[in-house]
């Protein structure tokens, strides 16, 4: 069974084709700059030379057509016929309260997804567009939706409700949804597998630290709390997003700086976090690390705020689960920043966390257990693989229908 995974963004389409017999990756690629000058396709067939094509890509339909052409190409393609693709799995950011798992996309599902646009106005529209285009170009192939929010639908009411008038939850479904669910689920499962333990008996904290970051408490295989909430802004400081702030700041700043709603939103989502705290050094962790090493205080204070936030969340979620067995670091920063892992873990010995610096130092982008054998909590670095998780869910739905 071959599964195509599509992650359709506003100006890009990422794709992977898996052979589910052994979960091997046959090809992956990226369509970039859709609708912008300089659009291109980068196609990477496994074990062969990559293929790059610069071509006008005015819309998503043209983008998906190019992906299909690349997969079928005589020279750099990986399949002979389009019918070899059993199903397409789509990453969809918001599944609201309706979807606690992946689903076969039907007309009804499409209607519901359209309703969720107001919950994820930046992400859901291009996700939906990707599904529509695939339905048009591959009309006989089942399309499956895999939601970033689904894994967090197990979060109990006391953790998903905010202290606002309850009527806003009833009227607008304002609550904690959480994101990066596919990644948290994958790394939690993989950590249990690596440790040879039953996930149902584990208390795990997964730290997905990338441009966007979230921490999740996974108890007995289920998400019970996560740091992102209604929008994609709460929790830790991120590349350009502010993380947790006192809501009182918002009207205060709006008044002081005469900001309208859009300007305020722009500050919270695009001008804060690493970028804002460092006064413009960068939204990229690599730059901050480099500058901090060179003695730049603005970079160092930004990292200090991030490290402290991480420690607070790990402490809070350990309390929420009444214990901790496994701590996992993943995504761009989690996988590639040994100093962050070291700094955060060395102050958590109270919880029984001890990492082996020889295993941690220099470890980038590779799966490893980095705790000492006597550490009460196992600490792991697990490269995230959301695409494989989407392919697995897609295959499972096809097998069961
Ligand atoms: P996204 O949320 O866009 O998927 P990623 O998971 O790719 O983001 O993470 C991007 C972040 O990972 C950036 O802050 C980047 O600096 C950081 N990162 C990537 N490689 C490294 C590295 N070698 N060292 C430190 N940070 C890294």
PDB file of C-alpha atoms and ligand atoms in Angstrom, residues 14 180 208-213 239 241 274 282-289 330-338 364-365 384 386, ligand 1:
ATOM      1  CA  UNK A  14       5.098  19.531   1.285  1.00  0.00           C
ATOM      2  CA  UNK A 180       1.291  19.846  17.036  1.00  0.00           C
ATOM      3  CA  UNK A 208       7.967  20.100  20.583  1.00  0.00           C
ATOM      4  CA  UNK A 209      10.280  23.091  20.165  1.00  0.00           C
ATOM      5  CA  UNK A 210      10.401  24.608  16.685  1.00  0.00           C
ATOM      6  CA  UNK A 211       9.382  27.932  15.202  1.00  0.00           C
ATOM      7  CA  UNK A 212       6.137  27.219  16.960  1.00  0.00           C
ATOM      8  CA  UNK A 213       6.483  25.344  20.242  1.00  0.00           C
ATOM      9  CA  UNK A 239      10.220  32.520  17.153  1.00  0.00           C
ATOM     10  CA  UNK A 241       5.030  34.685  19.201  1.00  0.00           C
ATOM     11  CA  UNK A 274      12.751  35.498  20.265  1.00  0.00           C
ATOM     12  CA  UNK A 282      16.513  36.907  15.156  1.00  0.00           C
ATOM     13  CA  UNK A 283      13.525  34.583  15.341  1.00  0.00           C
ATOM     14  CA  UNK A 284      15.942  31.712  14.755  1.00  0.00           C
ATOM     15  CA  UNK A 285      17.417  29.750  17.650  1.00  0.00           C
ATOM     16  CA  UNK A 286      20.754  29.251  15.858  1.00  0.00           C
ATOM     17  CA  UNK A 287      21.361  33.006  15.694  1.00  0.00           C
ATOM     18  CA  UNK A 288      20.429  33.470  19.332  1.00  0.00           C
ATOM     19  CA  UNK A 289      22.772  30.683  20.430  1.00  0.00           C
ATOM     20  CA  UNK A 330      11.729  17.116  19.479  1.00  0.00           C
ATOM     21  CA  UNK A 331      11.415  19.478  16.464  1.00  0.00           C
ATOM     22  CA  UNK A 332      14.025  21.924  15.108  1.00  0.00           C
ATOM     23  CA  UNK A 333      15.173  23.270  18.480  1.00  0.00           C
ATOM     24  CA  UNK A 334      14.432  20.227  20.654  1.00  0.00           C
ATOM     25  CA  UNK A 335      16.425  17.977  18.328  1.00  0.00           C
ATOM     26  CA  UNK A 336      19.302  20.361  17.681  1.00  0.00           C
ATOM     27  CA  UNK A 337      20.022  22.389  20.808  1.00  0.00           C
ATOM     28  CA  UNK A 338      22.124  20.400  23.341  1.00  0.00           C
ATOM     29  CA  UNK A 364      21.717  16.913  16.751  1.00  0.00           C
ATOM     30  CA  UNK A 365      18.816  15.520  14.798  1.00  0.00           C
ATOM     31  CA  UNK A 384       9.611  14.134  14.901  1.00  0.00           C
ATOM     32  CA  UNK A 386       4.560  13.830  11.505  1.00  0.00           C
TER      33      UNK A 386
HETATM   34  P1  LIG B   1       8.651  24.687  12.250  1.00  0.00           P
HETATM   35  O1  LIG B   1       7.840  25.015  13.470  1.00  0.00           O
HETATM   36  O2  LIG B   1       8.661  25.784  11.233  1.00  0.00           O
HETATM   37  O3  LIG B   1       8.421  23.310  11.679  1.00  0.00           O
HETATM   38  P2  LIG B   1      11.257  23.633  12.954  1.00  0.00           P
HETATM   39  O4  LIG B   1      10.797  22.459  13.741  1.00  0.00           O
HETATM   40  O5  LIG B   1      11.927  23.389  11.656  1.00  0.00           O
HETATM   41  O6  LIG B   1      10.140  24.721  12.793  1.00  0.00           O
HETATM   42  O7  LIG B   1      12.266  24.444  13.906  1.00  0.00           O
HETATM   43  C1  LIG B   1      12.844  25.644  13.538  1.00  0.00           C
HETATM   44  C2  LIG B   1      13.771  26.084  14.677  1.00  0.00           C
HETATM   45  O8  LIG B   1      14.751  25.063  14.875  1.00  0.00           O
HETATM   46  C3  LIG B   1      14.499  27.374  14.403  1.00  0.00           C
HETATM   47  O9  LIG B   1      14.476  28.206  15.553  1.00  0.00           O
HETATM   48  C4  LIG B   1      15.910  26.896  14.150  1.00  0.00           C
HETATM   49  O10 LIG B   1      16.854  27.833  14.553  1.00  0.00           O
HETATM   50  C5  LIG B   1      15.998  25.676  15.042  1.00  0.00           C
HETATM   51  N1  LIG B   1      17.114  24.838  14.595  1.00  0.00           N
HETATM   52  C6  LIG B   1      17.244  24.138  13.455  1.00  0.00           C
HETATM   53  N2  LIG B   1      18.463  23.582  13.359  1.00  0.00           N
HETATM   54  C7  LIG B   1      19.122  23.963  14.488  1.00  0.00           C
HETATM   55  C8  LIG B   1      20.448  23.748  14.985  1.00  0.00           C
HETATM   56  N3  LIG B   1      21.320  23.012  14.307  1.00  0.00           N
HETATM   57  N4  LIG B   1      20.757  24.302  16.189  1.00  0.00           N
HETATM   58  C9  LIG B   1      19.875  25.042  16.893  1.00  0.00           C
HETATM   59  N5  LIG B   1      18.626  25.297  16.461  1.00  0.00           N
HETATM   60  C10 LIG B   1      18.258  24.768  15.281  1.00  0.00           C
END
